[in-house]
Amino acid sequence: MMTHHHPSRSGRNWLASRLISILLLSAVVAGFLPADRVAAHQEPIDVDPILEAMSVDDRIGQLFVVTFEGDEVTPAADIATLIRQYRVGGVLLRSDNGNFHNLEPDGSPANIPDQLVRLTNQLQALAFDGDLPAEDAIVPKNREVRRLPVPPNRGVTLPLLIGIEQEGDGFPYSQLTGGMTPLPSNMALGATWSTDAVATVGRIVGQELADIGINLLSGPSLDILDRPRPDQTSLGVRSFGGSPYWVGRLSRAYIGGIHQGSDGRIATVANHFPGQGSSDRLPEDEVATIQKSAGELASVELVPFAAAVKPGTLDALLADGQDTPSDAATTTDGLSSTHVRYAAIQGSSEGIPPISLAPQLGQELLASPPFSDWRVDQGGVVMSEALGAPAIRKYYDPTLQSFPTKQIAQEALLAGNDLLLLSRFSLTDDWQDELANIEETIEFFRDKYTSDADFQRRVDAAVARILNMKARLYPELDLRSALVDGTEIAVRETTSEATIAQVARDAVTLLSPSSAELAQRMPTGPGSDEKILIFTDAREVQECQDGQDCPSFPLIQPGALEEIILRQYGPQGSGQVQPENVESLSFVQLNAFLEGSSSEAASQEIEALIDAADWLVFAMLDEDPNVPSSGALRQFLDQRPVSRERKRVIAMSYNAPFFLDATDISKLTAYFAAFGKTEPFLEASIRALFREFSPTGSSPVDISGINYVIAEKLKPDPAQSIPLQVPDVRVRMGSNTFTAQVDDTLRVLAGPILDFNGRLVPDNTTVVFRLQQRGDQFELPLGESGTVDGFAETSVVLERAGDFEVRARAGDAQGSLSLILNIVDEAEGEAQVAIATATATPSPVPTVTPSPSTTPTPTKEPSATPTVTPAPTPVLPLPPRRVNPGSFGMSLIAIIAVAVVGLLFYRMTAEIPEQTVRNLLIATIGGLIGFSLYGLGMLPGANWMQREWRPWGAAVVTTIGCLLPLAILWARKEWHKRA
């Protein structure tokens, strides 16, 4: 009688014990990880049960983000009332409201990280009806949070959204400066044209903000400066540039960096949807109107926003070989609707509301792809700009006698905003008036929710999106996840400042003259016996509101450049400069001198310094009509033109670079742009002045004064030869020969195609493909294709035998490499195809430099059908090898995997050990035989598996070879049982 073997209890217990051990080990390891870091990688929870459990008060409160006055966060504070009684779901922190202080009363830098950790932890504790004393808030523990009485109608408790504006370039657009990394401006990042640099800065921002409890970043700004004007001081260097493609690409890298650096704990809200770069006046003070057509809006303003809502990961934007690959999402979590009117969408009548309050926001813009997909699939949230901004006040009542707060908030919600920012929410800017308006508005929303079914549906849809955003930040949605440990700040990366210094160096741009001409005008920097006179726009500002008592400070210290020069090149540095040869004055002093309002002694002193100076260096910011001294450089050039043979006159732009005209620039020895006024950018500009390095940055915006047009720089460089390839064949096989069926279609890629700056051309750059049989002058057009990430593609059908040549043209770049297809007929409709590339005959054109004075005379442009040097028919190589270290390694892994699984199986079935070993040896032999047949090409479909699966083809064949004899042995065994 045959013995039937059943899985033994001991075998099953052994396997179960192993699985339990693995699970316990995983749990132990997870327990040592920080709770918030673990939560950031979990799948978001289902928010529907939470929404069901929420009371009306809970739901209404989640719609509002508020600002508040002061830094007191006790249970008796006004902000505590808004959070606990009115359930507001978010707060936006600002230095001008006194929530924190970047400067001590004596003007020295304050410790911002400690202030923010304490403040954010106390705010989060209030959201969970807890009181966290200030002395315990740096290192919070659950037992230190004192429970407060639960307010009425409380359904659920949720973490707060705590937001900040941190756009870089110091005050006023970086709210946090003391003790934080000095961030570059968006335009400085744009001048590097580097997604790697932008992502790196994003990581720094994400890590630093998440460490201090910030979870909502108001930024980045995605405005396009395609027609920059000197009066556009509202944007300044806040825009990445004037190219819609590059603004979109860099913003995605920045957002991905934020998500990676914060470990998924920060949500980004991209400003100012759908773009305010072309507004006709400052949008902060009055509702501006953009007169562009719908087509222009779609092709310019909306492009970066469409890019920012598109799904993607950071890896796809970074250069190959990065040390920190990441699957961090490059999709923004939110958009901020701007207070601008769009004539093409709404009309241009003065009575038409800004898009942030108009039905066209939700019914047209957000309802169109890709924004509708983002809203549905990604749960994208839209937040209004400040609903108490002066532009909104003037729109509702130009006389500023009334302010219909409830109407404004309701129209903002119905327009399509999910989060309503109640900031400056009163005509008086008095906090008590603002607090009363916020409370009345929330109460109005509560009443309307219970009486209006349509309003109720709109609120619930917005709250669901807000809950999904919070669940992505805190999958546990509890207080423990929301609190941060202030001690982690001390172990922050110490390489941040070095990284920003490199970004600053890469951003510095020589605007005028060309590099070659600069080498003639100033072959070296200032010498030891030369005198340097520096004029600095040292306008003073305050971080508090007007009328409040706080220290003032200059945007650039009057002696900052002098200090850097002496530190780097003075006696303690290289010894190149003597301290007595460097003097510093402010633009205010220069302006008074030029206008004749300075004292006689001061005028004589300034006159003497100017006459004695060999170098005049002007450190300029933007020209602001409200700051008369900001135009001192232009006034000096008009009144006191200086011969370049006598003195070297240098202008350093630390803001947007388009404030000087062509006449002004013609009077300068050199004009540099640093695009930032913080310490790293000041230092990088001085190093460029001393010719320590040649600037490599390129302006990301048009500059009319030097006839610099971005659109021209982004065209395909005619000096390049565009590479062509067949990726599905050559990449997978590592050979230029393959077998295909006649009438098969090949995918042909052209690229990378580079612009005049040596970078990828923008998406949708037109590429024209042509097919020609060699020896025949007749060309067959293959059609046009737009580029995607620098590549364009077309299809070629293998119709018949012969030698064919595929060519590509992009703009004036007509000299591409030729893709030669040698198709040889074989039996049964198959074709053996050989691929080779041959360089087109037109001689290479020298690289065109940005300056017309150094552009070499181009060679004669080739005709539409370039003459190609006849190339010999390529000799077909030997069949490509299928056996290589990769495929052999995959096969060994497959054999080992089958052996391990088989061993476990036979042990559970109590198989005789000798029988088990024999069966596994037979399986190994079967796998090796399968691999050998695959390598010799004797298996049907081997060519296809090699082309399509690469080394995995060998693994599949080997696995089948192992399993086949095991299956036969098992079938024999079962047959004997039945016999």
PDB file of C-alpha atoms in Angstrom, residues 730-954:
ATOM      1  CA  ARG A 730      19.688  49.204 -29.278  1.00  0.00           C
ATOM      2  CA  VAL A 731      19.237  49.781 -25.572  1.00  0.00           C
ATOM      3  CA  ARG A 732      17.765  46.385 -24.855  1.00  0.00           C
ATOM      4  CA  MET A 733      20.063  44.301 -27.036  1.00  0.00           C
ATOM      5  CA  GLY A 734      23.314  46.198 -26.770  1.00  0.00           C
ATOM      6  CA  SER A 735      23.797  45.541 -30.493  1.00  0.00           C
ATOM      7  CA  ASN A 736      23.020  47.244 -33.778  1.00  0.00           C
ATOM      8  CA  THR A 737      21.408  44.174 -35.354  1.00  0.00           C
ATOM      9  CA  PHE A 738      18.006  42.638 -34.770  1.00  0.00           C
ATOM     10  CA  THR A 739      15.426  40.482 -36.505  1.00  0.00           C
ATOM     11  CA  ALA A 740      12.007  41.917 -37.283  1.00  0.00           C
ATOM     12  CA  GLN A 741       9.005  41.289 -39.459  1.00  0.00           C
ATOM     13  CA  VAL A 742       8.574  43.241 -42.669  1.00  0.00           C
ATOM     14  CA  ASP A 743       5.997  46.012 -42.013  1.00  0.00           C
ATOM     15  CA  ASP A 744       7.122  46.281 -38.392  1.00  0.00           C
ATOM     16  CA  THR A 745       7.290  49.829 -37.015  1.00  0.00           C
ATOM     17  CA  LEU A 746      10.385  51.238 -35.319  1.00  0.00           C
ATOM     18  CA  ARG A 747      10.243  54.022 -32.737  1.00  0.00           C
ATOM     19  CA  VAL A 748      12.947  56.591 -33.491  1.00  0.00           C
ATOM     20  CA  LEU A 749      14.038  59.162 -30.903  1.00  0.00           C
ATOM     21  CA  ALA A 750      15.773  62.449 -31.695  1.00  0.00           C
ATOM     22  CA  GLY A 751      17.635  64.064 -28.832  1.00  0.00           C
ATOM     23  CA  PRO A 752      18.709  65.345 -26.502  1.00  0.00           C
ATOM     24  CA  ILE A 753      18.147  68.616 -28.363  1.00  0.00           C
ATOM     25  CA  LEU A 754      19.906  71.552 -26.720  1.00  0.00           C
ATOM     26  CA  ASP A 755      19.275  75.284 -26.732  1.00  0.00           C
ATOM     27  CA  PHE A 756      21.802  78.128 -26.980  1.00  0.00           C
ATOM     28  CA  ASN A 757      22.556  77.755 -23.266  1.00  0.00           C
ATOM     29  CA  GLY A 758      23.445  74.085 -23.711  1.00  0.00           C
ATOM     30  CA  ARG A 759      20.320  72.886 -21.898  1.00  0.00           C
ATOM     31  CA  LEU A 760      17.284  70.927 -23.011  1.00  0.00           C
ATOM     32  CA  VAL A 761      14.947  72.848 -25.290  1.00  0.00           C
ATOM     33  CA  PRO A 762      11.451  73.555 -23.909  1.00  0.00           C
ATOM     34  CA  ASP A 763       8.711  71.006 -24.405  1.00  0.00           C
ATOM     35  CA  ASN A 764       6.799  71.184 -27.707  1.00  0.00           C
ATOM     36  CA  THR A 765       9.792  72.470 -29.671  1.00  0.00           C
ATOM     37  CA  THR A 766       9.012  71.340 -33.232  1.00  0.00           C
ATOM     38  CA  VAL A 767      11.204  68.634 -34.761  1.00  0.00           C
ATOM     39  CA  VAL A 768      10.802  67.627 -38.424  1.00  0.00           C
ATOM     40  CA  PHE A 769      11.725  64.052 -39.446  1.00  0.00           C
ATOM     41  CA  ARG A 770      12.543  62.920 -42.984  1.00  0.00           C
ATOM     42  CA  LEU A 771      13.225  59.527 -44.586  1.00  0.00           C
ATOM     43  CA  GLN A 772      15.407  59.064 -47.657  1.00  0.00           C
ATOM     44  CA  GLN A 773      16.621  55.979 -49.507  1.00  0.00           C
ATOM     45  CA  ARG A 774      20.366  56.262 -49.826  1.00  0.00           C
ATOM     46  CA  GLY A 775      21.499  57.135 -53.305  1.00  0.00           C
ATOM     47  CA  ASP A 776      18.124  58.760 -54.049  1.00  0.00           C
ATOM     48  CA  GLN A 777      17.597  62.528 -53.734  1.00  0.00           C
ATOM     49  CA  PHE A 778      13.888  62.135 -53.024  1.00  0.00           C
ATOM     50  CA  GLU A 779      12.893  62.574 -49.351  1.00  0.00           C
ATOM     51  CA  LEU A 780       9.757  61.284 -47.719  1.00  0.00           C
ATOM     52  CA  PRO A 781       8.495  63.437 -44.810  1.00  0.00           C
ATOM     53  CA  LEU A 782       7.842  61.451 -41.648  1.00  0.00           C
ATOM     54  CA  GLY A 783       5.953  64.299 -40.012  1.00  0.00           C
ATOM     55  CA  GLU A 784       6.556  66.733 -37.171  1.00  0.00           C
ATOM     56  CA  SER A 785       6.752  66.050 -33.470  1.00  0.00           C
ATOM     57  CA  GLY A 786       7.025  68.205 -30.363  1.00  0.00           C
ATOM     58  CA  THR A 787       9.761  67.582 -27.831  1.00  0.00           C
ATOM     59  CA  VAL A 788       9.184  66.222 -24.351  1.00  0.00           C
ATOM     60  CA  ASP A 789      12.099  66.705 -21.942  1.00  0.00           C
ATOM     61  CA  GLY A 790      14.390  67.427 -24.888  1.00  0.00           C
ATOM     62  CA  PHE A 791      13.404  64.428 -27.021  1.00  0.00           C
ATOM     63  CA  ALA A 792      11.058  64.003 -29.981  1.00  0.00           C
ATOM     64  CA  GLU A 793      10.005  60.769 -31.596  1.00  0.00           C
ATOM     65  CA  THR A 794       8.602  59.407 -34.830  1.00  0.00           C
ATOM     66  CA  SER A 795       7.829  56.000 -36.339  1.00  0.00           C
ATOM     67  CA  VAL A 796       9.483  54.288 -39.317  1.00  0.00           C
ATOM     68  CA  VAL A 797       7.821  51.337 -41.065  1.00  0.00           C
ATOM     69  CA  LEU A 798      10.144  48.595 -42.408  1.00  0.00           C
ATOM     70  CA  GLU A 799       8.390  48.369 -45.784  1.00  0.00           C
ATOM     71  CA  ARG A 800      11.053  46.795 -47.997  1.00  0.00           C
ATOM     72  CA  ALA A 801      14.712  45.913 -48.291  1.00  0.00           C
ATOM     73  CA  GLY A 802      17.283  48.603 -48.854  1.00  0.00           C
ATOM     74  CA  ASP A 803      19.423  51.254 -47.194  1.00  0.00           C
ATOM     75  CA  PHE A 804      17.413  54.061 -45.658  1.00  0.00           C
ATOM     76  CA  GLU A 805      18.431  57.228 -43.858  1.00  0.00           C
ATOM     77  CA  VAL A 806      16.396  59.031 -41.185  1.00  0.00           C
ATOM     78  CA  ARG A 807      17.193  62.669 -40.378  1.00  0.00           C
ATOM     79  CA  ALA A 808      15.787  65.288 -38.018  1.00  0.00           C
ATOM     80  CA  ARG A 809      15.704  69.072 -38.005  1.00  0.00           C
ATOM     81  CA  ALA A 810      14.796  71.391 -35.115  1.00  0.00           C
ATOM     82  CA  GLY A 811      14.669  75.101 -35.891  1.00  0.00           C
ATOM     83  CA  ASP A 812      17.992  76.148 -37.380  1.00  0.00           C
ATOM     84  CA  ALA A 813      19.655  72.958 -36.133  1.00  0.00           C
ATOM     85  CA  GLN A 814      19.534  71.169 -39.488  1.00  0.00           C
ATOM     86  CA  GLY A 815      22.659  69.060 -39.139  1.00  0.00           C
ATOM     87  CA  SER A 816      21.517  65.956 -37.329  1.00  0.00           C
ATOM     88  CA  LEU A 817      23.209  62.597 -37.183  1.00  0.00           C
ATOM     89  CA  SER A 818      21.806  60.220 -39.785  1.00  0.00           C
ATOM     90  CA  LEU A 819      20.163  57.026 -38.684  1.00  0.00           C
ATOM     91  CA  ILE A 820      20.942  54.422 -41.367  1.00  0.00           C
ATOM     92  CA  LEU A 821      18.746  51.345 -41.600  1.00  0.00           C
ATOM     93  CA  ASN A 822      20.133  48.487 -43.679  1.00  0.00           C
ATOM     94  CA  ILE A 823      17.214  46.062 -44.239  1.00  0.00           C
ATOM     95  CA  VAL A 824      18.017  42.640 -45.751  1.00  0.00           C
ATOM     96  CA  ASP A 825      15.192  40.327 -46.923  1.00  0.00           C
ATOM     97  CA  GLU A 826      15.008  36.906 -45.358  1.00  0.00           C
ATOM     98  CA  ALA A 827      12.660  34.007 -45.658  1.00  0.00           C
ATOM     99  CA  GLU A 828       9.107  33.957 -44.362  1.00  0.00           C
ATOM    100  CA  GLY A 829       8.683  37.706 -44.303  1.00  0.00           C
ATOM    101  CA  GLU A 830      11.409  38.379 -41.750  1.00  0.00           C
ATOM    102  CA  ALA A 831      14.073  41.032 -42.104  1.00  0.00           C
ATOM    103  CA  GLN A 832      17.551  41.292 -40.642  1.00  0.00           C
ATOM    104  CA  VAL A 833      18.087  44.971 -39.829  1.00  0.00           C
ATOM    105  CA  ALA A 834      21.374  46.707 -39.088  1.00  0.00           C
ATOM    106  CA  ILE A 835      21.398  50.180 -37.544  1.00  0.00           C
ATOM    107  CA  ALA A 836      24.273  52.599 -37.807  1.00  0.00           C
ATOM    108  CA  THR A 837      24.753  56.343 -37.489  1.00  0.00           C
ATOM    109  CA  ALA A 838      26.807  58.525 -39.750  1.00  0.00           C
ATOM    110  CA  THR A 839      27.594  62.184 -39.268  1.00  0.00           C
ATOM    111  CA  ALA A 840      26.124  64.550 -41.830  1.00  0.00           C
ATOM    112  CA  THR A 841      28.633  66.310 -44.052  1.00  0.00           C
ATOM    113  CA  PRO A 842      28.061  69.973 -43.125  1.00  0.00           C
ATOM    114  CA  SER A 843      31.104  71.123 -41.217  1.00  0.00           C
ATOM    115  CA  PRO A 844      30.554  71.782 -37.531  1.00  0.00           C
ATOM    116  CA  VAL A 845      29.548  75.297 -36.630  1.00  0.00           C
ATOM    117  CA  PRO A 846      31.378  76.906 -33.685  1.00  0.00           C
ATOM    118  CA  THR A 847      29.308  77.302 -30.542  1.00  0.00           C
ATOM    119  CA  VAL A 848      27.435  80.572 -30.601  1.00  0.00           C
ATOM    120  CA  THR A 849      28.127  82.766 -27.571  1.00  0.00           C
ATOM    121  CA  PRO A 850      25.512  85.075 -26.092  1.00  0.00           C
ATOM    122  CA  SER A 851      27.316  88.258 -27.166  1.00  0.00           C
ATOM    123  CA  PRO A 852      27.012  89.289 -30.837  1.00  0.00           C
ATOM    124  CA  SER A 853      30.523  90.687 -30.723  1.00  0.00           C
ATOM    125  CA  THR A 854      32.044  87.261 -30.233  1.00  0.00           C
ATOM    126  CA  THR A 855      29.725  85.191 -32.382  1.00  0.00           C
ATOM    127  CA  PRO A 856      31.755  83.562 -35.180  1.00  0.00           C
ATOM    128  CA  THR A 857      30.578  83.870 -38.742  1.00  0.00           C
ATOM    129  CA  PRO A 858      28.393  80.848 -39.377  1.00  0.00           C
ATOM    130  CA  THR A 859      29.015  78.514 -42.233  1.00  0.00           C
ATOM    131  CA  LYS A 860      26.531  78.306 -45.074  1.00  0.00           C
ATOM    132  CA  GLU A 861      23.269  76.863 -43.842  1.00  0.00           C
ATOM    133  CA  PRO A 862      22.519  73.444 -45.341  1.00  0.00           C
ATOM    134  CA  SER A 863      19.563  73.076 -47.609  1.00  0.00           C
ATOM    135  CA  ALA A 864      16.352  71.286 -46.650  1.00  0.00           C
ATOM    136  CA  THR A 865      17.846  68.088 -48.065  1.00  0.00           C
ATOM    137  CA  PRO A 866      21.453  68.028 -46.850  1.00  0.00           C
ATOM    138  CA  THR A 867      24.017  66.226 -48.924  1.00  0.00           C
ATOM    139  CA  VAL A 868      25.304  63.276 -46.975  1.00  0.00           C
ATOM    140  CA  THR A 869      28.644  61.672 -47.578  1.00  0.00           C
ATOM    141  CA  PRO A 870      27.925  58.205 -48.981  1.00  0.00           C
ATOM    142  CA  ALA A 871      28.618  55.687 -46.279  1.00  0.00           C
ATOM    143  CA  PRO A 872      29.422  52.049 -46.933  1.00  0.00           C
ATOM    144  CA  THR A 873      26.732  49.532 -46.161  1.00  0.00           C
ATOM    145  CA  PRO A 874      27.393  48.408 -42.602  1.00  0.00           C
ATOM    146  CA  VAL A 875      28.668  44.879 -42.197  1.00  0.00           C
ATOM    147  CA  LEU A 876      26.235  42.809 -40.193  1.00  0.00           C
ATOM    148  CA  PRO A 877      27.890  41.819 -36.892  1.00  0.00           C
ATOM    149  CA  LEU A 878      27.748  38.434 -35.256  1.00  0.00           C
ATOM    150  CA  PRO A 879      24.526  37.665 -33.404  1.00  0.00           C
ATOM    151  CA  PRO A 880      24.535  39.399 -30.020  1.00  0.00           C
ATOM    152  CA  ARG A 881      25.446  37.375 -26.978  1.00  0.00           C
ATOM    153  CA  ARG A 882      22.642  36.288 -24.755  1.00  0.00           C
ATOM    154  CA  VAL A 883      24.944  34.915 -22.088  1.00  0.00           C
ATOM    155  CA  ASN A 884      26.545  37.647 -20.037  1.00  0.00           C
ATOM    156  CA  PRO A 885      27.234  38.181 -16.333  1.00  0.00           C
ATOM    157  CA  GLY A 886      23.833  39.825 -15.854  1.00  0.00           C
ATOM    158  CA  SER A 887      21.783  37.037 -17.393  1.00  0.00           C
ATOM    159  CA  PHE A 888      23.885  34.320 -15.723  1.00  0.00           C
ATOM    160  CA  GLY A 889      23.476  36.010 -12.334  1.00  0.00           C
ATOM    161  CA  MET A 890      19.716  36.227 -12.791  1.00  0.00           C
ATOM    162  CA  SER A 891      19.638  32.520 -13.644  1.00  0.00           C
ATOM    163  CA  LEU A 892      21.575  31.573 -10.510  1.00  0.00           C
ATOM    164  CA  ILE A 893      19.167  33.637  -8.410  1.00  0.00           C
ATOM    165  CA  ALA A 894      16.258  31.810 -10.028  1.00  0.00           C
ATOM    166  CA  ILE A 895      17.815  28.401  -9.276  1.00  0.00           C
ATOM    167  CA  ILE A 896      18.497  29.348  -5.645  1.00  0.00           C
ATOM    168  CA  ALA A 897      14.961  30.683  -5.225  1.00  0.00           C
ATOM    169  CA  VAL A 898      13.428  27.473  -6.581  1.00  0.00           C
ATOM    170  CA  ALA A 899      15.715  25.395  -4.361  1.00  0.00           C
ATOM    171  CA  VAL A 900      14.773  27.344  -1.199  1.00  0.00           C
ATOM    172  CA  VAL A 901      11.049  27.140  -1.935  1.00  0.00           C
ATOM    173  CA  GLY A 902      11.374  23.466  -2.775  1.00  0.00           C
ATOM    174  CA  LEU A 903      13.295  22.752   0.406  1.00  0.00           C
ATOM    175  CA  LEU A 904      10.600  24.405   2.518  1.00  0.00           C
ATOM    176  CA  PHE A 905       7.868  22.521   0.670  1.00  0.00           C
ATOM    177  CA  TYR A 906       9.503  19.102   0.997  1.00  0.00           C
ATOM    178  CA  ARG A 907      10.279  19.718   4.663  1.00  0.00           C
ATOM    179  CA  MET A 908       6.634  20.524   5.361  1.00  0.00           C
ATOM    180  CA  THR A 909       5.543  17.362   3.546  1.00  0.00           C
ATOM    181  CA  ALA A 910       8.021  15.266   5.577  1.00  0.00           C
ATOM    182  CA  GLU A 911       9.779  14.097   2.432  1.00  0.00           C
ATOM    183  CA  ILE A 912      12.748  11.737   2.855  1.00  0.00           C
ATOM    184  CA  PRO A 913      15.899  13.957   2.957  1.00  0.00           C
ATOM    185  CA  GLU A 914      17.727  11.902   0.304  1.00  0.00           C
ATOM    186  CA  GLN A 915      14.680  12.131  -1.974  1.00  0.00           C
ATOM    187  CA  THR A 916      14.488  15.892  -1.416  1.00  0.00           C
ATOM    188  CA  VAL A 917      18.150  16.405  -2.362  1.00  0.00           C
ATOM    189  CA  ARG A 918      17.730  14.273  -5.473  1.00  0.00           C
ATOM    190  CA  ASN A 919      14.673  16.221  -6.608  1.00  0.00           C
ATOM    191  CA  LEU A 920      16.384  19.568  -6.087  1.00  0.00           C
ATOM    192  CA  LEU A 921      19.469  18.409  -8.024  1.00  0.00           C
ATOM    193  CA  ILE A 922      17.206  17.329 -10.878  1.00  0.00           C
ATOM    194  CA  ALA A 923      15.514  20.759 -10.771  1.00  0.00           C
ATOM    195  CA  THR A 924      18.918  22.490 -10.880  1.00  0.00           C
ATOM    196  CA  ILE A 925      19.979  20.423 -13.899  1.00  0.00           C
ATOM    197  CA  GLY A 926      16.686  21.313 -15.621  1.00  0.00           C
ATOM    198  CA  GLY A 927      17.282  25.005 -15.001  1.00  0.00           C
ATOM    199  CA  LEU A 928      20.844  24.840 -16.379  1.00  0.00           C
ATOM    200  CA  ILE A 929      19.646  23.005 -19.472  1.00  0.00           C
ATOM    201  CA  GLY A 930      16.991  25.703 -20.042  1.00  0.00           C
ATOM    202  CA  PHE A 931      19.590  28.437 -19.651  1.00  0.00           C
ATOM    203  CA  SER A 932      21.959  26.696 -22.084  1.00  0.00           C
ATOM    204  CA  LEU A 933      19.238  26.287 -24.737  1.00  0.00           C
ATOM    205  CA  TYR A 934      18.306  29.971 -24.281  1.00  0.00           C
ATOM    206  CA  GLY A 935      21.927  31.080 -24.664  1.00  0.00           C
ATOM    207  CA  LEU A 936      22.321  29.017 -27.871  1.00  0.00           C
ATOM    208  CA  GLY A 937      19.110  30.521 -29.276  1.00  0.00           C
ATOM    209  CA  MET A 938      17.503  27.062 -29.616  1.00  0.00           C
ATOM    210  CA  LEU A 939      14.324  27.942 -27.701  1.00  0.00           C
ATOM    211  CA  PRO A 940      11.353  29.379 -29.627  1.00  0.00           C
ATOM    212  CA  GLY A 941      10.919  33.068 -28.799  1.00  0.00           C
ATOM    213  CA  ALA A 942      14.448  33.495 -27.410  1.00  0.00           C
ATOM    214  CA  ASN A 943      15.055  36.558 -29.605  1.00  0.00           C
ATOM    215  CA  TRP A 944      11.827  38.173 -28.465  1.00  0.00           C
ATOM    216  CA  MET A 945      12.507  37.474 -24.778  1.00  0.00           C
ATOM    217  CA  GLN A 946      15.996  38.915 -25.056  1.00  0.00           C
ATOM    218  CA  ARG A 947      14.759  42.062 -26.760  1.00  0.00           C
ATOM    219  CA  GLU A 948      11.757  42.626 -24.521  1.00  0.00           C
ATOM    220  CA  TRP A 949      12.830  41.238 -21.131  1.00  0.00           C
ATOM    221  CA  ARG A 950      16.628  41.640 -21.201  1.00  0.00           C
ATOM    222  CA  PRO A 951      18.269  39.631 -18.336  1.00  0.00           C
ATOM    223  CA  TRP A 952      14.860  38.721 -16.945  1.00  0.00           C
ATOM    224  CA  GLY A 953      14.360  36.511 -19.995  1.00  0.00           C
ATOM    225  CA  ALA A 954      17.147  34.238 -18.800  1.00  0.00           C
TER     226      ALA A 954
END
